[in-house]
PDB file of C-alpha atoms in Angstrom:
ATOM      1  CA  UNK A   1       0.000   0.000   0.000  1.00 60.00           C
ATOM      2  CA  UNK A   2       2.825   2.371  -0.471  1.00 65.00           C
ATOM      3  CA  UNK A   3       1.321   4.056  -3.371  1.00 76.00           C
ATOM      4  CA  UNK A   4      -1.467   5.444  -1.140  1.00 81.00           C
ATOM      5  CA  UNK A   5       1.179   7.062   1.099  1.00 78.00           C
ATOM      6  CA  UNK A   6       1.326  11.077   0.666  1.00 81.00           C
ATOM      7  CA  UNK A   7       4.042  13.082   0.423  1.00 74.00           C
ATOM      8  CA  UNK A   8       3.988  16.926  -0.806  1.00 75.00           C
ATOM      9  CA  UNK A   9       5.746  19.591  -0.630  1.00 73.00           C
ATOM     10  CA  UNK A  10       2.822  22.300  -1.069  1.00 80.00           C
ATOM     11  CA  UNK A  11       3.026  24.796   1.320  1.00 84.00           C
ATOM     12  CA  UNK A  12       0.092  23.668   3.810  1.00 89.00           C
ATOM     13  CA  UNK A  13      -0.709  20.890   1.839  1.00 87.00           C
ATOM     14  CA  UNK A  14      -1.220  18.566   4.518  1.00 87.00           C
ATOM     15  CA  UNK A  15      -3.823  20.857   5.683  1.00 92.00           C
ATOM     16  CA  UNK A  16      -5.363  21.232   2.391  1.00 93.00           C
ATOM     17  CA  UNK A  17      -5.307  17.178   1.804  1.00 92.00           C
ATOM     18  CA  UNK A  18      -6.881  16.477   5.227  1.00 93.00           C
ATOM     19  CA  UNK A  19      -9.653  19.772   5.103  1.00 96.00           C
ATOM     20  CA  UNK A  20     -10.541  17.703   1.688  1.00 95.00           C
ATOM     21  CA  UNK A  21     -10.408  14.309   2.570  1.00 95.00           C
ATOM     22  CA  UNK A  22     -12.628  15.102   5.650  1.00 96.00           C
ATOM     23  CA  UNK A  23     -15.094  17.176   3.821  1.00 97.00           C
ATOM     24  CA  UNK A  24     -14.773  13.904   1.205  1.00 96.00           C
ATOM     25  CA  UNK A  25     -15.655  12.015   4.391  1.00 96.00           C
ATOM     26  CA  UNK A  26     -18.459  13.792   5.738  1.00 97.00           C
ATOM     27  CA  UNK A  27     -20.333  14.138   1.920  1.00 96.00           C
ATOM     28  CA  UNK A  28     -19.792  10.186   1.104  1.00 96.00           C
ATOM     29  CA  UNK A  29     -21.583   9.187   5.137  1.00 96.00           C
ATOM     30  CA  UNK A  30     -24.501  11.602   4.295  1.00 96.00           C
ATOM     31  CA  UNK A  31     -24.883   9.985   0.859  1.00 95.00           C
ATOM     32  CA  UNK A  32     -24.693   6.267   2.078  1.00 95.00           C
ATOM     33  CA  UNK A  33     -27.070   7.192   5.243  1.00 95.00           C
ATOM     34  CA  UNK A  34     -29.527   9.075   2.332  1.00 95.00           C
ATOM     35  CA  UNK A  35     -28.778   6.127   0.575  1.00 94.00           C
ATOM     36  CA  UNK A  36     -30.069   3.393   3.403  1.00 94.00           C
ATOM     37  CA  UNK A  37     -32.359   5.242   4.739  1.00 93.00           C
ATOM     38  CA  UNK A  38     -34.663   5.757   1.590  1.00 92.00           C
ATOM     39  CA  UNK A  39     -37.315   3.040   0.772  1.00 90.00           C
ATOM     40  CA  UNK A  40     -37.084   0.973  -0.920  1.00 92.00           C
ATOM     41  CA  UNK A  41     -33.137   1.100  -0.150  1.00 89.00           C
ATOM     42  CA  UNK A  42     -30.723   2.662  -2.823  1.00 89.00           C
ATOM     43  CA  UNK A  43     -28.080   0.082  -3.152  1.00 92.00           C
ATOM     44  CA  UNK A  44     -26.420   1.195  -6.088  1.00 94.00           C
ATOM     45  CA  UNK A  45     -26.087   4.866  -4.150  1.00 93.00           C
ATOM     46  CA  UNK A  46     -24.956   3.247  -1.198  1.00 93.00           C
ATOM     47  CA  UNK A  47     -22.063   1.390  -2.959  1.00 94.00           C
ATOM     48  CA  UNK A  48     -21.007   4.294  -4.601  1.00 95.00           C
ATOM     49  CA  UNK A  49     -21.164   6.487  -2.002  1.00 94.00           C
ATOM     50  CA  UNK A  50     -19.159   3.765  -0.045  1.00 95.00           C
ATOM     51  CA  UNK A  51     -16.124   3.829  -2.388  1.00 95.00           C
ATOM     52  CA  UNK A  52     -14.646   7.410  -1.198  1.00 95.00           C
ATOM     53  CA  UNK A  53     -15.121   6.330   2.620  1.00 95.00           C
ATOM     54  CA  UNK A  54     -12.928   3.293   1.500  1.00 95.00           C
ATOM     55  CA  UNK A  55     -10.680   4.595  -0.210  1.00 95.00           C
ATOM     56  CA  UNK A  56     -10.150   7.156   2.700  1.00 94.00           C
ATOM     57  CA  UNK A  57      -9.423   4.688   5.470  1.00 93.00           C
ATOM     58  CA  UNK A  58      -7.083   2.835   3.367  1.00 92.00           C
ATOM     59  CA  UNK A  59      -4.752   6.007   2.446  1.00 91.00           C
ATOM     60  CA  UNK A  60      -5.507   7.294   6.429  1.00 89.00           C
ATOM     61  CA  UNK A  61      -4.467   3.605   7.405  1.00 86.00           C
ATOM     62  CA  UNK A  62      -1.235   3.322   5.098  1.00 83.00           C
ATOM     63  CA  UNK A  63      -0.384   6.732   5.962  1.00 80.00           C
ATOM     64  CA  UNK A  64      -0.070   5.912   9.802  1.00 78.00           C
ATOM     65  CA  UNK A  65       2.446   3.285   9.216  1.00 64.00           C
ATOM     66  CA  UNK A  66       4.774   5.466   7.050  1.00 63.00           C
ATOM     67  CA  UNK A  67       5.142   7.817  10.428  1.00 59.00           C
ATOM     68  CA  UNK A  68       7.373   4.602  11.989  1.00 72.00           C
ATOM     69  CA  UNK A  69      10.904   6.082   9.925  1.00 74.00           C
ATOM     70  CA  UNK A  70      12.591   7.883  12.352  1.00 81.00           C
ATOM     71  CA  UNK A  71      14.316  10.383  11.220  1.00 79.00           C
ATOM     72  CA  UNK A  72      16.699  10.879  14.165  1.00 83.00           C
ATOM     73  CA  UNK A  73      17.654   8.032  15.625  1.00 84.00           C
ATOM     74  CA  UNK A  74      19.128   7.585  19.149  1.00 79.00           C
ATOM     75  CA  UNK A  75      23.228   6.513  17.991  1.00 80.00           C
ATOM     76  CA  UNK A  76      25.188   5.192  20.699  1.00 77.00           C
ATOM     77  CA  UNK A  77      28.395   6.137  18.739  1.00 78.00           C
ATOM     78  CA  UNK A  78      30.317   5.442  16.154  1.00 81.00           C
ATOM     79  CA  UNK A  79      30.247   2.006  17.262  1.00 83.00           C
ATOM     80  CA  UNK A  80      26.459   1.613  16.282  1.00 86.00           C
ATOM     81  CA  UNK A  81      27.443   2.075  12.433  1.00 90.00           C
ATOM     82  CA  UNK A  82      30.296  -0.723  12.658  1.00 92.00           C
ATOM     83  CA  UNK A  83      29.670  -3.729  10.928  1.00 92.00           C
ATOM     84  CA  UNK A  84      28.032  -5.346   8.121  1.00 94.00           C
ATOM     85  CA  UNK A  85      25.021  -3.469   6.397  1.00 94.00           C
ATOM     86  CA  UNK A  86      22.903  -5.124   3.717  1.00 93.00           C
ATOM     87  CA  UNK A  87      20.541  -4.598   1.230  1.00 92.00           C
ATOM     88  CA  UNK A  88      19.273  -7.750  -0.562  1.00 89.00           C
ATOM     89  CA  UNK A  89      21.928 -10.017  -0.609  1.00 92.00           C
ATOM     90  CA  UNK A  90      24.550  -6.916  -1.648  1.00 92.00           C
ATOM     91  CA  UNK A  91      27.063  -5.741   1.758  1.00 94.00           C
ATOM     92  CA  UNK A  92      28.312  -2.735   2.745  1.00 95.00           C
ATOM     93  CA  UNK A  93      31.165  -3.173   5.592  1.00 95.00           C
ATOM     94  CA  UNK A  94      32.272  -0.203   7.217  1.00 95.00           C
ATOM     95  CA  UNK A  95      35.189  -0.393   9.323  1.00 95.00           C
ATOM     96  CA  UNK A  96      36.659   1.072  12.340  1.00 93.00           C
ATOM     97  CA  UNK A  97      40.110   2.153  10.574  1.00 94.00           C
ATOM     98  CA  UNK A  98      37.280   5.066   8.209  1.00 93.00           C
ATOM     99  CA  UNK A  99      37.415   2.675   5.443  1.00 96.00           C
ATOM    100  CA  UNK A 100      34.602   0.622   3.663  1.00 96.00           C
ATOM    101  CA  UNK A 101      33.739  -1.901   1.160  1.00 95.00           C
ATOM    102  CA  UNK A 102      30.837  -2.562  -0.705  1.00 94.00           C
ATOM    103  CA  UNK A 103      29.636  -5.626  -2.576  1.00 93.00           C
ATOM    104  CA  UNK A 104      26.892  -6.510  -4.593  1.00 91.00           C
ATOM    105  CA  UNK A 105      24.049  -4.736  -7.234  1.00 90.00           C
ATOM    106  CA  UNK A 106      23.003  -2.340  -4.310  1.00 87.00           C
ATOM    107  CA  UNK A 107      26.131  -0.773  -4.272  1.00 89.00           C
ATOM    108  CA  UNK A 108      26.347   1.825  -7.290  1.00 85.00           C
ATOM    109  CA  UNK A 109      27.461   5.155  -6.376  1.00 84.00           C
ATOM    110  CA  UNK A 110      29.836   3.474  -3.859  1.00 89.00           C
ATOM    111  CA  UNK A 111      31.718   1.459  -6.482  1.00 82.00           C
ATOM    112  CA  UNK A 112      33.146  -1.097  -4.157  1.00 86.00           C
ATOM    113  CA  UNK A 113      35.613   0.824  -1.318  1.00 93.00           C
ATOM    114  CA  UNK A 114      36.604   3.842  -0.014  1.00 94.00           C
ATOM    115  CA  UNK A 115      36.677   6.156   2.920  1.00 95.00           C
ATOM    116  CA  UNK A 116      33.866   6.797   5.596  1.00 96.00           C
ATOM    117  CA  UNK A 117      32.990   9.132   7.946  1.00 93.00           C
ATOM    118  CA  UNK A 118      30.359  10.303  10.022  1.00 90.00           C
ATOM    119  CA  UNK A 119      29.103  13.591   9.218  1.00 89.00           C
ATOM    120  CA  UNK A 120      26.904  15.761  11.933  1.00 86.00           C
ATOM    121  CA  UNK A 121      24.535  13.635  13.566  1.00 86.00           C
ATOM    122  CA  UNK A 122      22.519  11.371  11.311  1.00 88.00           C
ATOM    123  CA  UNK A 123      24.579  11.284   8.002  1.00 89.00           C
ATOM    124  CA  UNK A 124      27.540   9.742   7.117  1.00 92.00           C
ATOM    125  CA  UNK A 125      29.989  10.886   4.097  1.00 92.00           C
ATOM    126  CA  UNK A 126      31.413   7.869   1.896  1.00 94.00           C
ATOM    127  CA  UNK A 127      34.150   8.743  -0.598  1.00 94.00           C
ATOM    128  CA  UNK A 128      34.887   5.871  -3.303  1.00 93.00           C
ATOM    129  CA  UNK A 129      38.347   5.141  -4.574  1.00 91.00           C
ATOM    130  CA  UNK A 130      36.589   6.250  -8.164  1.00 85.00           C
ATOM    131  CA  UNK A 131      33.808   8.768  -8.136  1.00 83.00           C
ATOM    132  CA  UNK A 132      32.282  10.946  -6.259  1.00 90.00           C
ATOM    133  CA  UNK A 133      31.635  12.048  -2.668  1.00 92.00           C
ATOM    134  CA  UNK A 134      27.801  10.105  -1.410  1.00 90.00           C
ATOM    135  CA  UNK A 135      26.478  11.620   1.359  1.00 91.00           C
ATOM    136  CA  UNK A 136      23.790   9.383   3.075  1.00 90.00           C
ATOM    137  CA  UNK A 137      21.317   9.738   6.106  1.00 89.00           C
ATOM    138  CA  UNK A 138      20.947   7.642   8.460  1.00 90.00           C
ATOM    139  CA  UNK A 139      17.144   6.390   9.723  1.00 88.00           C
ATOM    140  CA  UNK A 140      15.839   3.862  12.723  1.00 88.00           C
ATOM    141  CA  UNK A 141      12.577   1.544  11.234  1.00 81.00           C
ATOM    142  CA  UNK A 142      11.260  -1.213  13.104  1.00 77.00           C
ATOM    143  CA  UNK A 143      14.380  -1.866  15.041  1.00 81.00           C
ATOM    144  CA  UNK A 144      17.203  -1.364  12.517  1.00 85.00           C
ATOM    145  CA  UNK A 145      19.340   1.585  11.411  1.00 90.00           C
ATOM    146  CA  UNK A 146      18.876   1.868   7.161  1.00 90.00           C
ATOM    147  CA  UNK A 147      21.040   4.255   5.286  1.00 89.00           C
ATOM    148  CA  UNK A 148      18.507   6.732   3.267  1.00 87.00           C
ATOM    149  CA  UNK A 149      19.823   8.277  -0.102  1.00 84.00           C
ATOM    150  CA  UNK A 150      18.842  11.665  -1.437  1.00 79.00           C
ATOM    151  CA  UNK A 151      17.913  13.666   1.938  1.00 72.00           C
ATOM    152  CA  UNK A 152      19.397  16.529   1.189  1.00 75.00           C
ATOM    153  CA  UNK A 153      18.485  19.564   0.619  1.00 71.00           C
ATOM    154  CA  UNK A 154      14.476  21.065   2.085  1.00 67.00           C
ATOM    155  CA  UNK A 155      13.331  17.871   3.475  1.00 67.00           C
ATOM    156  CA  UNK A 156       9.792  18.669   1.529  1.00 65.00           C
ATOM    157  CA  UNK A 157      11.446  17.890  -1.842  1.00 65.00           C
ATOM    158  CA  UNK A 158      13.494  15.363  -0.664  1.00 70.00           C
ATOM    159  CA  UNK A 159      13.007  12.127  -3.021  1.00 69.00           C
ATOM    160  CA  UNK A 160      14.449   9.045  -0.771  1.00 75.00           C
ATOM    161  CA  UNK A 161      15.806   5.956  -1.127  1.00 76.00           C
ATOM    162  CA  UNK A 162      16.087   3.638   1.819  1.00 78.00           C
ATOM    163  CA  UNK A 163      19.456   1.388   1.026  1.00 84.00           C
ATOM    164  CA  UNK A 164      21.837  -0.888   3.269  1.00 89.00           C
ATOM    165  CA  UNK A 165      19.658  -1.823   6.718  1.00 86.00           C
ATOM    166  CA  UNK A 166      21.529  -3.518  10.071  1.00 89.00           C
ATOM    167  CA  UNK A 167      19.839  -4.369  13.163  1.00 85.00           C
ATOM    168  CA  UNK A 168      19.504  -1.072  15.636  1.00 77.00           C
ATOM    169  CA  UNK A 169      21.865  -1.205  19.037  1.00 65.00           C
ATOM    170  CA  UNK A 170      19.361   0.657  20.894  1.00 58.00           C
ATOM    171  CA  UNK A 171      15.578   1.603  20.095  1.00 50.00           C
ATOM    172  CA  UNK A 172      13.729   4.334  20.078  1.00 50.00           C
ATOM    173  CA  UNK A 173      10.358   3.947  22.480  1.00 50.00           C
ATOM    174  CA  UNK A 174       6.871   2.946  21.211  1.00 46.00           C
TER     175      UNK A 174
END
């Protein structure tokens, strides 16, 4: 259900979204009680006025899972990005010495080793032996740290790509 997630970056269009989707809302149950209340009953009307009160639950319901990325995790340290990271079946190692190596399809922009090194405190610079500087954020979901590509920049137009994932050292609460 990720395609029913929103994301904009309208100025106040949150606001605008939810002032339509509840005025959406409140139209659709007045048509469907119109609907069952008439005699004989108006089941084609009632269907149809069903479908937008459906359709709403489902985006309000996939959109209150998509809150669980946080965006800040709690790091212990350096020590909480040590280790194997993987995405699929491709592995990014990054070591203590501020060197890493990648393997794998999931790679790319990483081409296979370099240096790393934490930058602020949720994104981490990576420089490849051959190419150019990636700068990636790091993100806590359901209990493991997952690098996030192209947050940079006003996070309303960021477009994101969650990439290597290990398992968190400590957890944010529920």
């Amino acid at each position: 259900m990720d395609f029913l997630v929103v994301r904009t970056g309208a100025p106040f269009g949150y606001l605008i979204l939810a002032i339509v989707f509840f005025l959406a809302f409140a139209v659709s149950c007045v048509a469907l009680y119109r609907a069952l209340k008439a005699r004989p009953v108006g089941k084609v009307k009632a269907l149809l006025s069903s479908v937008p009160i459906v359709f709403i639950a489902l985006v309000v319901l996939a959109n209150a899972g998509a809150d669980e990325l946080e965006w800040n995790p709690a790091l212990p340290g350096e020590q909480a990005l040590l280790g194997s990271w993987n995405d699929g079946v491709s592995e990014l190692a990054l070591r203590k010495n501020g060197r890493y190596a990648c393997a794998g399809n999931a790679c790319g922009a990483l081409a296979g080793a370099g240096k790393w090194q934490r930058f602020g405190d949720f994104e981490v610079d990576f420089v490849p032996v051959a190419g150019a500087p990636v700068r990636w954020r790091i993100t806590e979901h359901a209990g493991r740290y997952e690098f996030v590509a192209g947050a940079e920049g006003d996070p309303d137009a960021w477009q994101t790509e969650v990439t290597f994932g290990k398992e968190a050292l400590v957890t944010r609460p529920r």
